[in-house]
JSON list of C-alpha atoms in Angstrom, two decimals:
[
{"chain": "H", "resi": 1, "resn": "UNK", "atom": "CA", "xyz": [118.67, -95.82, -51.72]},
{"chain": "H", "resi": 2, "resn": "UNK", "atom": "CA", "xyz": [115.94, -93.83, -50.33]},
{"chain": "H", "resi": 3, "resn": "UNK", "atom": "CA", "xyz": [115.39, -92.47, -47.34]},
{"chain": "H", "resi": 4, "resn": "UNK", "atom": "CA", "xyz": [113.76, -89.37, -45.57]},
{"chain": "H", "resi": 5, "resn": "UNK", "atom": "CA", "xyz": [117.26, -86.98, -45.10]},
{"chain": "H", "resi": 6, "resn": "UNK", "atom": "CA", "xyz": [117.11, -84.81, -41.50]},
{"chain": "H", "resi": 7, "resn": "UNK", "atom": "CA", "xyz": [119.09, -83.27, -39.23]},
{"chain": "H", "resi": 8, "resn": "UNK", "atom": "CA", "xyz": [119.77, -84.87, -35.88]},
{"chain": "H", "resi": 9, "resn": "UNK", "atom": "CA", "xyz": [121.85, -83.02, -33.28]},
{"chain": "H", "resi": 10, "resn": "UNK", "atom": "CA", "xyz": [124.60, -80.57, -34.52]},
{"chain": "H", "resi": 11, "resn": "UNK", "atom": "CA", "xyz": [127.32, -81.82, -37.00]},
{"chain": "H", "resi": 12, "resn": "UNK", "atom": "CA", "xyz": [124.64, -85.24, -37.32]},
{"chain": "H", "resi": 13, "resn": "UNK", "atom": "CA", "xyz": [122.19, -86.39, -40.04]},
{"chain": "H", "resi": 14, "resn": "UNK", "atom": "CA", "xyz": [119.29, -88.60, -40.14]},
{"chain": "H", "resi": 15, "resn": "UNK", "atom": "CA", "xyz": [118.04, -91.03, -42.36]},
{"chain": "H", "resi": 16, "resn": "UNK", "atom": "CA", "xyz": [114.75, -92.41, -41.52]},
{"chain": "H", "resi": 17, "resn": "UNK", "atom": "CA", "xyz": [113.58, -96.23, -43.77]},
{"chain": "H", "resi": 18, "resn": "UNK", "atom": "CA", "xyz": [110.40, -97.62, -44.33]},
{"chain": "H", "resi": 19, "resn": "UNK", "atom": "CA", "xyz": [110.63, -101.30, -45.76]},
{"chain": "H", "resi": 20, "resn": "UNK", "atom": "CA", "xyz": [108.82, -104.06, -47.06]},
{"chain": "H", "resi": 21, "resn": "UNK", "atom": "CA", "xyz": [110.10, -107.28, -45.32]},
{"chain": "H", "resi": 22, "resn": "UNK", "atom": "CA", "xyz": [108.84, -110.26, -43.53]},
{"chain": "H", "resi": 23, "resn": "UNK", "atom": "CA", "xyz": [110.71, -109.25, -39.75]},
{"chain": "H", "resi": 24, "resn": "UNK", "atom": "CA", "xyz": [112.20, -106.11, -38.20]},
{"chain": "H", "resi": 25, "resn": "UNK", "atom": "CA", "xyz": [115.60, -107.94, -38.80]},
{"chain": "H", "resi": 26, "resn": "UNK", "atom": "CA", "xyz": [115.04, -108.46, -42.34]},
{"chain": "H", "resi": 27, "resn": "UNK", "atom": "CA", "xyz": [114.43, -104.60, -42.66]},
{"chain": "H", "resi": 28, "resn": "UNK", "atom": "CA", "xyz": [117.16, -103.63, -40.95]},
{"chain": "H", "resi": 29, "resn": "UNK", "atom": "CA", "xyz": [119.06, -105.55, -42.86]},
{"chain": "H", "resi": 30, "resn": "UNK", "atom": "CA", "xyz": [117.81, -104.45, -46.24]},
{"chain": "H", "resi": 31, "resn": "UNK", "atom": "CA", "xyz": [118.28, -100.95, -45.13]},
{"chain": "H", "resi": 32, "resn": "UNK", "atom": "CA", "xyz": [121.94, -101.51, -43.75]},
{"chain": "H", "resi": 33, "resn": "UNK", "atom": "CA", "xyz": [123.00, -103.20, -47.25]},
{"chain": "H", "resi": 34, "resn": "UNK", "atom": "CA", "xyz": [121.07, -100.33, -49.21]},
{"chain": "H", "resi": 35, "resn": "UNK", "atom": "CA", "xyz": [123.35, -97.35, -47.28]},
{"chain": "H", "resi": 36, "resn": "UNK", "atom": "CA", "xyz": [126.47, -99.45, -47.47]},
{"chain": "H", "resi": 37, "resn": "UNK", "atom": "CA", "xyz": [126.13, -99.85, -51.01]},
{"chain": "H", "resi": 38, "resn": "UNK", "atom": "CA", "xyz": [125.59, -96.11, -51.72]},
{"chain": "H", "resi": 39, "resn": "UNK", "atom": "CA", "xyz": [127.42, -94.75, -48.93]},
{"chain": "H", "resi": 40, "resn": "UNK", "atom": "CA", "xyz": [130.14, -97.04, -48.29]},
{"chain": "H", "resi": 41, "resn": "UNK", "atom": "CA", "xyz": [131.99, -95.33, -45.55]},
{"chain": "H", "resi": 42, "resn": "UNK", "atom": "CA", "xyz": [128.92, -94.52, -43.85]},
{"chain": "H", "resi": 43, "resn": "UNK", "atom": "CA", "xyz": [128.61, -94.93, -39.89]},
{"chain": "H", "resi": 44, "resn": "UNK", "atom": "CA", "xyz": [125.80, -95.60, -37.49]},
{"chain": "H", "resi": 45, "resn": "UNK", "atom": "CA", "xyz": [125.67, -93.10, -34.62]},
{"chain": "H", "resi": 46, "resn": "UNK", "atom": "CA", "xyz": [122.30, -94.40, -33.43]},
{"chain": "H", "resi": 47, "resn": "UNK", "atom": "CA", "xyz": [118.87, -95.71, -34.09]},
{"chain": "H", "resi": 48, "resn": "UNK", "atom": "CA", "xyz": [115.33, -96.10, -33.15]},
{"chain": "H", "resi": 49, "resn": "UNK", "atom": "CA", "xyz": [112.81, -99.12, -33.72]},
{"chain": "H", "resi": 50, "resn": "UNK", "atom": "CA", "xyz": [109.47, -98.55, -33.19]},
{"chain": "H", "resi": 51, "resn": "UNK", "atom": "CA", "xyz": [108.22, -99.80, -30.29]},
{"chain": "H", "resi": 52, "resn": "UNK", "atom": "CA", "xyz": [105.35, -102.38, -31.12]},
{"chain": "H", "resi": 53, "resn": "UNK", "atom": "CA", "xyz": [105.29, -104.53, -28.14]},
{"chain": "H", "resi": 54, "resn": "UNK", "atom": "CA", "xyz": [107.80, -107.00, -29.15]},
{"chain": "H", "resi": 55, "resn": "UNK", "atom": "CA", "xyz": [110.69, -107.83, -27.04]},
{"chain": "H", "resi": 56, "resn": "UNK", "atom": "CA", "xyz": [114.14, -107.28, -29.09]},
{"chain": "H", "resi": 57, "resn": "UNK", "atom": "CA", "xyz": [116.26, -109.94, -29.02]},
{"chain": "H", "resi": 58, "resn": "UNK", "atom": "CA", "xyz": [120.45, -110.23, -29.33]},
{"chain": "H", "resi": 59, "resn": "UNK", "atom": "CA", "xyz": [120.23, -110.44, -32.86]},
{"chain": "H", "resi": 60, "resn": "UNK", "atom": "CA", "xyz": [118.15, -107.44, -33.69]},
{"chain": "H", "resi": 61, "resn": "UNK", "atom": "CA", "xyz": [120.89, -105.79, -30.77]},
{"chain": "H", "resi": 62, "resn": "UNK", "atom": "CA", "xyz": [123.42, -106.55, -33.71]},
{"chain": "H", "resi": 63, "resn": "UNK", "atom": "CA", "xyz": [122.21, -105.36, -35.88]},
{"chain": "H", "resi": 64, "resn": "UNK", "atom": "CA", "xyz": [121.19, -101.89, -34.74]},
{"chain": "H", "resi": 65, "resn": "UNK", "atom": "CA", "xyz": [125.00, -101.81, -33.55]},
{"chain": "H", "resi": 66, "resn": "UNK", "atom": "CA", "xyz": [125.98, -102.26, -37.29]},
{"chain": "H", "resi": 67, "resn": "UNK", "atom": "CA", "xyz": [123.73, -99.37, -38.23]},
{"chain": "H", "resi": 68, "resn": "UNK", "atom": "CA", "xyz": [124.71, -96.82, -35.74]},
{"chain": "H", "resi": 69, "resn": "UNK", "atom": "CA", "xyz": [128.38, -97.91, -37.27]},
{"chain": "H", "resi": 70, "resn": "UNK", "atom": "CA", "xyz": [127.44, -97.00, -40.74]},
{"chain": "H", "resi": 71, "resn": "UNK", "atom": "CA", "xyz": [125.35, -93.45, -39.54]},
{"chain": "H", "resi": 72, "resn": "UNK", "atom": "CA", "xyz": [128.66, -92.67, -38.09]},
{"chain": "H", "resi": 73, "resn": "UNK", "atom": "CA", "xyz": [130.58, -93.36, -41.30]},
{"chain": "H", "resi": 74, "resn": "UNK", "atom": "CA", "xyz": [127.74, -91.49, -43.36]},
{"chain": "H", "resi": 75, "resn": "UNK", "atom": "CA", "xyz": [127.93, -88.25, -40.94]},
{"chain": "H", "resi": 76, "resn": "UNK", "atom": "CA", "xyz": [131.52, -88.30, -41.50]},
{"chain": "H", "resi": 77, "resn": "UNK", "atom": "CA", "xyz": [131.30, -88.94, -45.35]},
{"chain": "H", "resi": 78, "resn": "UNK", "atom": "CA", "xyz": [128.64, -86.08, -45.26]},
{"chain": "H", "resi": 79, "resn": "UNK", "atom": "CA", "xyz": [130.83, -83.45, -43.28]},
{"chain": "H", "resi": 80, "resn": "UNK", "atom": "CA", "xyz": [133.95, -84.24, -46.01]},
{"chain": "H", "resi": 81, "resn": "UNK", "atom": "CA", "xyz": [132.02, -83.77, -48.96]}
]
């Protein structure tokens, strides 16, 4: 996996992705599948997409919703170990 590691607010970390892929969705998803399979109790607490103009649709809602899931699980994988 690799990611740029930060700290977001107290007692929450950050992991910012850049990816090759052919849609925002395809990225996300490559990126959600990367943490899960290194981190897998990892949790989502939140995310941002770039803003590029582009209206985001229901699916892209998903899966940002997954993602915050698996920051949360991460953060709480991260405070345990």
């Amino acid at each position: 996996m690799d990611a740029l590691v930060g700290i977001g607010a107290p007692g929450k970390n950050v992991l910012d992705f850049a990816r090759s892929a052919t849609s925002l969705e395809q990225a996300i998803r490559i990126a959600v599948a990367d943490v899960e399979s290194a981190i897998p109790t990892a949790v989502l607490y939140s995310t941002e997409v770039p803003d590029n103009g582009h209206e985001v649709d229901e699916v892209l809602m998903a899966r940002l919703a997954i993602m915050e899931s698996l920051m949360t699980e991460l953060t709480a994988w991260i405070d345990a170990n």
